[in-house]
Coordinates of C-alpha atoms in Angstrom, one line a residue:
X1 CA 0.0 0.0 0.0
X2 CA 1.3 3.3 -1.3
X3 CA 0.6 6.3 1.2
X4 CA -1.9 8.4 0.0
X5 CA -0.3 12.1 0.4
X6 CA 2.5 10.3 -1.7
X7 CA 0.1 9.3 -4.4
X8 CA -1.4 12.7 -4.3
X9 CA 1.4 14.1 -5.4
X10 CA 2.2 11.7 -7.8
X11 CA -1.2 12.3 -9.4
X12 CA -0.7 16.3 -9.6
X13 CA 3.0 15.9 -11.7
X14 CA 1.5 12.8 -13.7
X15 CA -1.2 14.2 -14.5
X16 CA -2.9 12.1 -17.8
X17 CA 0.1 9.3 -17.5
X18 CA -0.6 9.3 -13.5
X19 CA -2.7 5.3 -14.1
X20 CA 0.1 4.0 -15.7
X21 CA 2.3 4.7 -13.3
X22 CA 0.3 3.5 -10.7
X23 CA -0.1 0.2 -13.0
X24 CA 3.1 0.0 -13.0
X25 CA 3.6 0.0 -9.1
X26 CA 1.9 -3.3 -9.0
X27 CA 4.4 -5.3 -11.3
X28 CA 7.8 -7.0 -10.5
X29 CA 10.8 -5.2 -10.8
X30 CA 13.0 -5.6 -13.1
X31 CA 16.5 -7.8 -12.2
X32 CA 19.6 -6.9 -13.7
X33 CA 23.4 -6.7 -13.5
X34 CA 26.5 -5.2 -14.5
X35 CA 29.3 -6.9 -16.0
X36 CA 32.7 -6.0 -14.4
X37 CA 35.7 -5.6 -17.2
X38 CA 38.1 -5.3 -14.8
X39 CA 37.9 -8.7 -14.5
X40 CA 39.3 -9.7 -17.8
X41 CA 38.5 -13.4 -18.4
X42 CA 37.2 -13.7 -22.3
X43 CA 33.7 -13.7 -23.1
X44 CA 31.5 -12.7 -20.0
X45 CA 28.3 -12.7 -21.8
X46 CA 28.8 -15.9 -23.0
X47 CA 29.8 -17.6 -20.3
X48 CA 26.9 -15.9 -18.2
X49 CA 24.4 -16.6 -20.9
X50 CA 25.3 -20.4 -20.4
X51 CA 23.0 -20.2 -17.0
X52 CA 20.8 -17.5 -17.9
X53 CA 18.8 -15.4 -20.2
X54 CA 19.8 -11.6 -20.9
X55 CA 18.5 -8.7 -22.2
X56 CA 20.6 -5.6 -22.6
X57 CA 20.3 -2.1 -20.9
X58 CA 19.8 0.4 -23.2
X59 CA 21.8 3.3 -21.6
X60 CA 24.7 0.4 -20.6
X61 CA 26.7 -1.3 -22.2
X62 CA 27.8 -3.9 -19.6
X63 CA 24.0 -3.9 -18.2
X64 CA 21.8 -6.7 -18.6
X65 CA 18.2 -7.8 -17.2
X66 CA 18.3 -11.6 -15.9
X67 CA 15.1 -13.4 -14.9
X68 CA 14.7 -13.8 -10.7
X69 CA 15.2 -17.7 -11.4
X70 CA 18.7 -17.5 -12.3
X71 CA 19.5 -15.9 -8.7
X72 CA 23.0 -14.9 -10.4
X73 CA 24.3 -13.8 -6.7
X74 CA 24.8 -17.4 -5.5
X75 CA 27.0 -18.1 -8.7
X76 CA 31.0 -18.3 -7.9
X77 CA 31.0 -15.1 -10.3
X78 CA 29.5 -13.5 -8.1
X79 CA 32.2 -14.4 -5.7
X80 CA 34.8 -13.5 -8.2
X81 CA 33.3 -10.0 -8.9
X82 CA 32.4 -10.9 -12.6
X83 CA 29.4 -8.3 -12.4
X84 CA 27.6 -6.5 -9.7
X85 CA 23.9 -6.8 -9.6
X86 CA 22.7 -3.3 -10.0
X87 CA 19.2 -2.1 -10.6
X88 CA 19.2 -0.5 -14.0
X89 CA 18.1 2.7 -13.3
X90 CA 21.3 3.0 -11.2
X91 CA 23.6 2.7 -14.2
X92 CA 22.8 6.1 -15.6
X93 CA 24.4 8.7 -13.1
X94 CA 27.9 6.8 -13.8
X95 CA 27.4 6.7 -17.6
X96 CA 26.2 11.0 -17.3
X97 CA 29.8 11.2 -14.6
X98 CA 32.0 9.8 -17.9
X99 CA 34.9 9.2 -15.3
X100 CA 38.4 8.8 -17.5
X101 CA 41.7 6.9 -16.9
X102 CA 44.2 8.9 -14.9
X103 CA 41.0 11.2 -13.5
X104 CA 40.9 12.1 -9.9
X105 CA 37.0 11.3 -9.4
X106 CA 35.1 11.2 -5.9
X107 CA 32.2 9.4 -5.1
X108 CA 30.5 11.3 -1.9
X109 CA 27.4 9.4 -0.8
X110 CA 28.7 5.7 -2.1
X111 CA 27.8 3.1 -0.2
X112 CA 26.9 0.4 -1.2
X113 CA 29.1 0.4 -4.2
X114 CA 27.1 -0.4 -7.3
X115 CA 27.7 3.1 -8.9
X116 CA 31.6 3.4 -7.3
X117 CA 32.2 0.0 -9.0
X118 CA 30.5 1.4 -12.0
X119 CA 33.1 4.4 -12.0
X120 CA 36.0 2.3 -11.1
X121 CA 35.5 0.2 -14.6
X122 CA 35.6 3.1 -16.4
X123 CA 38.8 4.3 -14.7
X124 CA 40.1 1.2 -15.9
X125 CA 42.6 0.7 -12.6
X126 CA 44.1 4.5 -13.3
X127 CA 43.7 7.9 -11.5
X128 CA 42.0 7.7 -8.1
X129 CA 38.8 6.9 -7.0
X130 CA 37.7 8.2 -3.7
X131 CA 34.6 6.7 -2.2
X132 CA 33.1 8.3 0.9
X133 CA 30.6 6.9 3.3
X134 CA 29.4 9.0 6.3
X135 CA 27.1 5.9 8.3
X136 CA 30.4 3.4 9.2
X137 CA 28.3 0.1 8.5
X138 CA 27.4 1.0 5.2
X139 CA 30.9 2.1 4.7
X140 CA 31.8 -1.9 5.4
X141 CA 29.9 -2.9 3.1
X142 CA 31.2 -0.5 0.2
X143 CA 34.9 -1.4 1.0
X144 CA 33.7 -5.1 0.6
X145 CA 32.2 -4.1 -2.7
X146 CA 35.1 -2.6 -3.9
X147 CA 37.3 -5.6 -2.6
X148 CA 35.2 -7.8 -4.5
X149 CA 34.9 -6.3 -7.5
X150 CA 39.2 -6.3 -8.1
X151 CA 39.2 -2.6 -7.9
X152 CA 43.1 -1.2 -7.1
X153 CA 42.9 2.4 -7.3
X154 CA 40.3 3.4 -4.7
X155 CA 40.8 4.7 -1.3
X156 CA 37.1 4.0 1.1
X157 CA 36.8 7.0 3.5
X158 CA 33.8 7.6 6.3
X159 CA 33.0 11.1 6.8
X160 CA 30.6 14.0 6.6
X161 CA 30.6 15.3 2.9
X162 CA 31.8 19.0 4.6
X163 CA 35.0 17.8 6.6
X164 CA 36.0 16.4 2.9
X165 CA 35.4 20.2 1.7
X166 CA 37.5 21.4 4.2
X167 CA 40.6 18.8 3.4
X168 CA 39.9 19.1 -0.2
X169 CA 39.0 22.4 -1.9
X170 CA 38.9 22.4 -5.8
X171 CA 40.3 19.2 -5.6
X172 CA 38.9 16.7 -7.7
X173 CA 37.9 16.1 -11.9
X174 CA 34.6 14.7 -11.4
X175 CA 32.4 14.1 -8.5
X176 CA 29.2 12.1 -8.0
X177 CA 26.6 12.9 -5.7
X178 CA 24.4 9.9 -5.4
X179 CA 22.3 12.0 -2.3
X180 CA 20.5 10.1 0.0
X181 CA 16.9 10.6 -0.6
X182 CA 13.2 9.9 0.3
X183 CA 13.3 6.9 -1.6
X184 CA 10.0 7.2 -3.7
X185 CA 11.5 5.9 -6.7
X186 CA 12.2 2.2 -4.8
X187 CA 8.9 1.5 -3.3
X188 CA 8.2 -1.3 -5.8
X189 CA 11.6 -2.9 -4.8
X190 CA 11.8 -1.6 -1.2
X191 CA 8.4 -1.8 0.5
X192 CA 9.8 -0.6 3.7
X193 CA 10.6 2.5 2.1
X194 CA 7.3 3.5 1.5
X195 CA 6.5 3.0 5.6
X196 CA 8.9 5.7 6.3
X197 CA 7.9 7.9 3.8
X198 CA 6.0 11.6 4.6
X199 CA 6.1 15.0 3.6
X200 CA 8.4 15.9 6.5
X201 CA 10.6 13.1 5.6
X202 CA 11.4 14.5 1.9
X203 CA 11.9 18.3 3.7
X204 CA 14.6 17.0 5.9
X205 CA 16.0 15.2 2.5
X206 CA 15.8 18.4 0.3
X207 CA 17.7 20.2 3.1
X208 CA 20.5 18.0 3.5
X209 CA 20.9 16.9 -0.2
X210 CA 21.6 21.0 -1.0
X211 CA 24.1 20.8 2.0
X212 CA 25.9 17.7 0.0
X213 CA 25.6 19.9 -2.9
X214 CA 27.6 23.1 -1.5
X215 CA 30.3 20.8 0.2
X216 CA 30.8 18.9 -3.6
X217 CA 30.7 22.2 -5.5
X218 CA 33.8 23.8 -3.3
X219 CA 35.2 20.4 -4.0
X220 CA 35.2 20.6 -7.6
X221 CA 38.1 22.3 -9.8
X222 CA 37.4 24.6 -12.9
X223 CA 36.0 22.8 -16.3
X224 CA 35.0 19.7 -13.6
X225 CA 31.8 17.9 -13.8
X226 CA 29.1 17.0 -10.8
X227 CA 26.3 14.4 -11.8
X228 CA 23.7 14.6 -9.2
X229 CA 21.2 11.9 -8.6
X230 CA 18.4 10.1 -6.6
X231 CA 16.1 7.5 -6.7
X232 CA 13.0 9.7 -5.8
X233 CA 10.3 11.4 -7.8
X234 CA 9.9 14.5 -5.3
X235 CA 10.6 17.6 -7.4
X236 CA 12.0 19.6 -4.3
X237 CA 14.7 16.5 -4.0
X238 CA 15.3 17.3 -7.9
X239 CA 14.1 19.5 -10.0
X240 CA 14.1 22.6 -7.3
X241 CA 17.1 21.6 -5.7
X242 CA 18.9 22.2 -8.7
X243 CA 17.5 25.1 -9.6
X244 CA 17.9 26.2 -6.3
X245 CA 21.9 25.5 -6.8
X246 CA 22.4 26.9 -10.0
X247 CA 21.0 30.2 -8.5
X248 CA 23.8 30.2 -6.4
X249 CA 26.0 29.2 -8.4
X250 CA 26.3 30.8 -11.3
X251 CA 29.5 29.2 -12.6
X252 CA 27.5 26.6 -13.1
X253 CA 24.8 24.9 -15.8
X254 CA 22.9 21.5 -16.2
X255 CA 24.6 20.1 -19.7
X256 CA 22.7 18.9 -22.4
X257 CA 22.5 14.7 -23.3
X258 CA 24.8 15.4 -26.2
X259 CA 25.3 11.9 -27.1
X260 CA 25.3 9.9 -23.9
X261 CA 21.6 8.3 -23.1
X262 CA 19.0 10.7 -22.8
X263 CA 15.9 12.1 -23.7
X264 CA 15.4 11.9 -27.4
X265 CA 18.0 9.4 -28.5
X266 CA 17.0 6.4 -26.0
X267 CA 12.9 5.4 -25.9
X268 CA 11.8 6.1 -22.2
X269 CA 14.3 8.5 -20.9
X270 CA 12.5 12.0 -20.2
X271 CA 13.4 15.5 -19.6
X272 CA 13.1 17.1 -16.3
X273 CA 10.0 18.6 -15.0
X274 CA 10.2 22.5 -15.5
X275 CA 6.8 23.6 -14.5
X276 CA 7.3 22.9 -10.2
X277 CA 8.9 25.1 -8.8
X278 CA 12.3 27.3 -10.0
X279 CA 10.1 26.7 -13.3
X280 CA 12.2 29.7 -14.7
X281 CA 15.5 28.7 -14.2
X282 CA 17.7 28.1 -17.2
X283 CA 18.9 24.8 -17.9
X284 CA 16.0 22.8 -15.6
X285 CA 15.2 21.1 -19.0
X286 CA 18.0 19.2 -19.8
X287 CA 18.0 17.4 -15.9
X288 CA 17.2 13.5 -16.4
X289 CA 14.0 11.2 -15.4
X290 CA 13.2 8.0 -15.5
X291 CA 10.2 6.5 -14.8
X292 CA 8.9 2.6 -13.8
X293 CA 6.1 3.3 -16.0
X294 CA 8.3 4.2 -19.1
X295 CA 11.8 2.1 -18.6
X296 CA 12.7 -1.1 -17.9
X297 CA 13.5 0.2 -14.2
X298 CA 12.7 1.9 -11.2
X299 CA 12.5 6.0 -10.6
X300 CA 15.6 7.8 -11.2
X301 CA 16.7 11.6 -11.6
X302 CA 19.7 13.1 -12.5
X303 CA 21.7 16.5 -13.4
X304 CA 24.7 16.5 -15.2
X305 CA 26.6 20.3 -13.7
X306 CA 29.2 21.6 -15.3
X307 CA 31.6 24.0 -13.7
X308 CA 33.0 26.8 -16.0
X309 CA 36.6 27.5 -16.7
X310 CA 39.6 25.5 -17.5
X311 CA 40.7 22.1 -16.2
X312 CA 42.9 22.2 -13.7
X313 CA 46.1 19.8 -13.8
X314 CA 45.9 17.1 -11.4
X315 CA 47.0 17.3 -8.2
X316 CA 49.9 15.4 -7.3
X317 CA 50.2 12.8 -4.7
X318 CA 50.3 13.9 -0.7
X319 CA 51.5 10.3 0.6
X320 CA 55.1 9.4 0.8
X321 CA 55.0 5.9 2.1
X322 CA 57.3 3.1 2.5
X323 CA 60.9 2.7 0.9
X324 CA 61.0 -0.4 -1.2
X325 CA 63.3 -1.4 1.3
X326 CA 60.9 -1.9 3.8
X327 CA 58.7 -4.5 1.6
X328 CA 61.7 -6.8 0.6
X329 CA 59.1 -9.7 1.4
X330 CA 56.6 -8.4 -1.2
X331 CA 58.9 -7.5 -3.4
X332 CA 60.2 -11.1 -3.6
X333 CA 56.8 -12.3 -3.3
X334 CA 55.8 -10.7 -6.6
X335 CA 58.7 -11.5 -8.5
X336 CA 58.2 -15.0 -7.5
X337 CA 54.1 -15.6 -8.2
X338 CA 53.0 -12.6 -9.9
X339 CA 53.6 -11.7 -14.3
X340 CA 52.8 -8.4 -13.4
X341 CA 54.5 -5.1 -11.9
X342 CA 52.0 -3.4 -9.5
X343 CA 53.0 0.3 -9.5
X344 CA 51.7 2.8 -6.9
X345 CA 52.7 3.9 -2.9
X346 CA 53.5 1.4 -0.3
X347 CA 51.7 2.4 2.8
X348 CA 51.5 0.1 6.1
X349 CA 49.3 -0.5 9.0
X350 CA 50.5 -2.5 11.4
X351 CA 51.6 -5.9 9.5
X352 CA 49.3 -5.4 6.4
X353 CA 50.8 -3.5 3.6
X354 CA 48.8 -1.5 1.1
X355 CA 49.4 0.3 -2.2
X356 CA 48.1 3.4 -3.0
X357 CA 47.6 5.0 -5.8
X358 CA 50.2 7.4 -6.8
X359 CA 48.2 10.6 -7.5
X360 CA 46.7 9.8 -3.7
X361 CA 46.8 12.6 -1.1
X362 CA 48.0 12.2 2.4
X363 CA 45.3 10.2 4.6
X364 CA 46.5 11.7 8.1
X365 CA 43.7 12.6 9.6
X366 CA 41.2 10.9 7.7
X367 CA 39.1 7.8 8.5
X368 CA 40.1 5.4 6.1
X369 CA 38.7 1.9 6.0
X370 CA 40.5 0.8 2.4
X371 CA 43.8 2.8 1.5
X372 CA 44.3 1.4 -1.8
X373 CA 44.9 -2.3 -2.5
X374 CA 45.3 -5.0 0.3
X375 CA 48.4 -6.9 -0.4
X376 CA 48.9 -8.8 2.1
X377 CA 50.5 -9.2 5.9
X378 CA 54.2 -8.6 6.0
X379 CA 55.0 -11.7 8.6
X380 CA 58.0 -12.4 10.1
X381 CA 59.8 -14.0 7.9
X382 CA 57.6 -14.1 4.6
X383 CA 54.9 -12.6 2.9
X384 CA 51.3 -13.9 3.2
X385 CA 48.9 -12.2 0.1
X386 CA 45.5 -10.9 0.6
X387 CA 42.2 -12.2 -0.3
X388 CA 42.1 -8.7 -2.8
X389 CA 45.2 -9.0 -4.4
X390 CA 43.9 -12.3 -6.1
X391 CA 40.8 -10.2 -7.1
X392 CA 42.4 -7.4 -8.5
X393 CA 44.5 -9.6 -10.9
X394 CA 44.0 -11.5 -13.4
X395 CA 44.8 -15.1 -14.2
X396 CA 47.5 -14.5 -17.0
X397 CA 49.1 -12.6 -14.4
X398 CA 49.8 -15.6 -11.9
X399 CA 52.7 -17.4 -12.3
X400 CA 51.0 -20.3 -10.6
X401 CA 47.3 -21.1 -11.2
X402 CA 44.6 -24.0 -10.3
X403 CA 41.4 -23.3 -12.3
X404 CA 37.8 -24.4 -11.2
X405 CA 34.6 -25.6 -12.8
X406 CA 31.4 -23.5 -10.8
X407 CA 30.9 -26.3 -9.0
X408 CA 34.2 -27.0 -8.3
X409 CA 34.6 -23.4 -6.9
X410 CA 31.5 -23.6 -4.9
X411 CA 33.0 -26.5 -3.1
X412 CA 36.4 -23.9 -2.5
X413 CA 34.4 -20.9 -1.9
X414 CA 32.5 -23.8 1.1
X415 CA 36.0 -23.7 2.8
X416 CA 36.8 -27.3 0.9
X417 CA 40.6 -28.5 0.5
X418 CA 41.5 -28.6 -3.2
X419 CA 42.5 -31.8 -4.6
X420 CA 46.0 -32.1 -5.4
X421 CA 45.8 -34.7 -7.6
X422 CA 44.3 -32.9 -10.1
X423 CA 46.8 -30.1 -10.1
X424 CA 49.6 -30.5 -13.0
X425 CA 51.2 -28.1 -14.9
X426 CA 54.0 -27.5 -17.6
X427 CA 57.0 -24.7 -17.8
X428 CA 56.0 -22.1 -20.0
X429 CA 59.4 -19.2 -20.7
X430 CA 60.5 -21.2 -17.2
X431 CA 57.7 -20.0 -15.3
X432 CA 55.3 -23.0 -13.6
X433 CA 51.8 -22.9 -15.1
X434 CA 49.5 -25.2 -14.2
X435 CA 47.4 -27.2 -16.9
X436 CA 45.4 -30.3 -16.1
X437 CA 46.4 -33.9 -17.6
X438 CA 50.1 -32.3 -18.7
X439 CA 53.4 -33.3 -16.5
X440 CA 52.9 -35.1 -12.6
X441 CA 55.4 -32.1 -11.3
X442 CA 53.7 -30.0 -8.8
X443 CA 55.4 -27.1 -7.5
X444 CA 54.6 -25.6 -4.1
X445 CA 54.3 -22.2 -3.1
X446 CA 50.9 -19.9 -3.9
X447 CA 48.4 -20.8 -6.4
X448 CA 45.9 -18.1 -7.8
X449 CA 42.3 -19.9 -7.8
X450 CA 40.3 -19.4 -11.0
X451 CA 36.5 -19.7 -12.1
X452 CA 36.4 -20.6 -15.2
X453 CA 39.1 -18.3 -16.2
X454 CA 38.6 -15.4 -13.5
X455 CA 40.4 -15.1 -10.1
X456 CA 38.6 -16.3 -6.7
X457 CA 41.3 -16.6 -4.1
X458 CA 44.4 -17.8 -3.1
X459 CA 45.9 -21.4 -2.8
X460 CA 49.0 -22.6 -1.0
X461 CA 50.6 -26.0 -2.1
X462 CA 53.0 -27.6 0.3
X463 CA 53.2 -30.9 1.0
X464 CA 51.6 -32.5 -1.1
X465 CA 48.2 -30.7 0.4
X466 CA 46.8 -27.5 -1.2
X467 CA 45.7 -25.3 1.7
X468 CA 42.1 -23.4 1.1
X469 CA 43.0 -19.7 1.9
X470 CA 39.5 -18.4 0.7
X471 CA 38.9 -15.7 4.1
X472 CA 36.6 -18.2 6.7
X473 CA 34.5 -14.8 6.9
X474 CA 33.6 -14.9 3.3
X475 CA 32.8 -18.6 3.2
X476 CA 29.0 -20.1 2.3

């Protein structure tokens, strides 16, 4: 049951297309996901297609709807970060944000990950990605999503959206501001939303989304982009809080589509409302809206502001880190088991060392729950990797691999020992590489686990017994 001040409302913007919407309310939502290229691994879409239907998302590339049945998040690729399920809707802002390689990009309000993930594909492992979270358990979560999903580049902070301002003034390329909102446009997939919805309720949001907005625009440098979105219909959460800002800011307008998804140039994908409220501010009518009753998708709005002047060069990196001499145990670690140079700032805490990106700021003072990559925990006398260094690689960058069927990784992703005696492998340019049914040799030492050609975990063979390293906290 929908409250009926909320429908009210809905019926005065609807007006004539007010039925349909309210048709729509009663349907399933849609299911979909987002393929993660970061990943590498050949072929996603056909290896996904193998154990379920798709059907793409128009304004994605890597989007696709899956039937409920195929309940894709208890498949090992799920596990192994292959995609992120992400209601479709939610793949817009990132595609309007058009983050690049080598950008310095920050994601304010980005729990619980699905549009930070989104952004961190695009980045392609380059630049820095800085995703902030203000409510610490939703922050967990997010720096598990990013863990999961292979990402290297991104740095997981917890704070309010103005102690960032202060630390960072005209700081960063692009920022996204995801706010948090009333919600309206979820009720179909989150009844428990419409409960705590009221009037009152989308005042309090409106108030503290133009807050978010001020500490984002001091943020920002000259020529910089901020895509603004939420996932509610309320035109003082939208509409007037952007007009609202842009009479403030002058430096400021709402660009156009152009050629990225948008109204006239992908079916379903309307123009923002221009006759409530700041109904004469310039620009109103090239915001973003989609609607349940139009799209394949729940409610979604979004403005695309762009900051005038000249971009400014990015900012070069605060942290100094750890001389290579102090990581003489990674650094032989990686030469050993790894085909690939990871480049970036060696930062510890404690035992566990991290690398950072290189265009990263110093993190004194901040409250950081991810600095970078995990690689591992610098032990006494060796060097033990973590669970999301063997995301964030790939499998033609392990020197020694073990590969898994999805049932076989189920079985390891349980907490399962590994059978040795079906790990063999040959010398390729005198590296080990493992390959089934080849010589009876088995070297020891750390194994990269593979689904199916993308990395799950780690392995450690000694003794004729291959040791299950998967994290006991992450085991089903």
């Amino acid at each position: 049951m929908l409250p009926e001040q909320f429908l009210a409302r809905m019926k005065c913007i609807l007006g004539e297309e007010y039925q349909g919407f309210l048709d729509s309310s009663e349907k399933p939502p849609w299911q979909s996901l987002r393929i993660n290229r970061l990943k590498g691994g050949g072929e996603p879409e056909r290896k996904l297609k193998a154990f379920m239907d798709m059907e793409p998302v128009p304004w994605n590339g890597d989007g696709y709807y899956y039937k409920e049945e195929a309940r894709p998040g208890k498949h090992p690729f799920h596990e192994a970060g292959v995609y992120y399920i992400q209601e479709a809707s939610a793949m817009l802002p990132a595609v309007y944000l058009d983050a690049k390689p080598g950008e310095i990009v920050l994601d304010l309000c980005a729990a619980p990950g699905g549009k930070s993930t989104q952004i961190a594909a695009a980045m392609g492992g380059r630049g820095l990605l800085v995703c902030n979270e203000i409510h610490p358990g939703r922050a967990k979560i997010l720096s598990e999503n990013i863990e999961r999903m292979g990402i290297c580049n991104a740095v997981v902070t917890s704070h309010e959206p103005a102690v960032l301002a202060e630390r960072f003034p005209g700081y960063f390329d692009k920022i996204l501001v995801d706010a948090p909102c009333s919600g309206e446009g979820m009720f179909r997939k989150n009844g428990e939303a419409a409960f705590q919805w009221s009037p009152e309720n989308v005042t309090m949001c409106a108030k503290r989304q133009k807050s978010i907005l001020e500490s984002a625009a001091s943020m920002l440098k000259d020529g910089g982009r901020i895509v603004y979105s939420t996932c509610t219909f309320s035109t003082e959460e939208n509409e007037e809080n952007i007009g609202w800002f842009l009479e403030r800011h002058p430096e400021f307008s709402v660009e156009e589509p152009g050629e990225r998804p948008g109204p006239g140039n992908n079916p379903g994908i309307m123009p923002g409302l221009t006759v409530f409220g700041n109904a004469g501010v310039k620009g109103i009518e090239n915001t973003v809206r989609l609607w349940p009753h139009k799209v394949k998708g729940e409610g979604h709005f979004l403005a695309s502001l762009k900051k005038q002047g000249e971009g400014g060069l990015s900012c070069s990196g605060g942290e100094r880190g750890l001389p290579e001499k102090d990581c003489t145990l990674w650094l032989e670690f990686q030469k050993r088991y790894l085909r690939t140079d990871l480049h970036g700032i060696y930062i510890s805490f404690g035992s566990q060392l991290y690398l950072l990106p290189e265009e990263a700021p110093s993190l004194k003072g901040l409250k950081v729950l991810r600095p970078g990559l995990h690689l591992g925990t610098m032990k006494k006398d060796r060097f033990e990797p973590a669970h999301a260094l063997a995301l964030a690689i790939r499998a033609e960058d392990a020197v020694l691999r073990y590969d898994l069927s999805a049932a076989e990784a189920a079985k390891y992703i349980a907490g399962y020992a590994l059978p040795v005696s079906a790990l063999e492998h040959t010398q390729q340019s005198g590296r080990a590489m493992p390959a089934k049914n080849a010589s009876t040799q088995k070297e020891k030492g750390w194994y990269l686990i593979t689904v199916e050609g993308y990395s799950l975990g780690w392995g450690k063979h000694s003794g004729g017994i291959m040791k299950n390293h998967y994290p006991k906290g992450l085991r089903k």
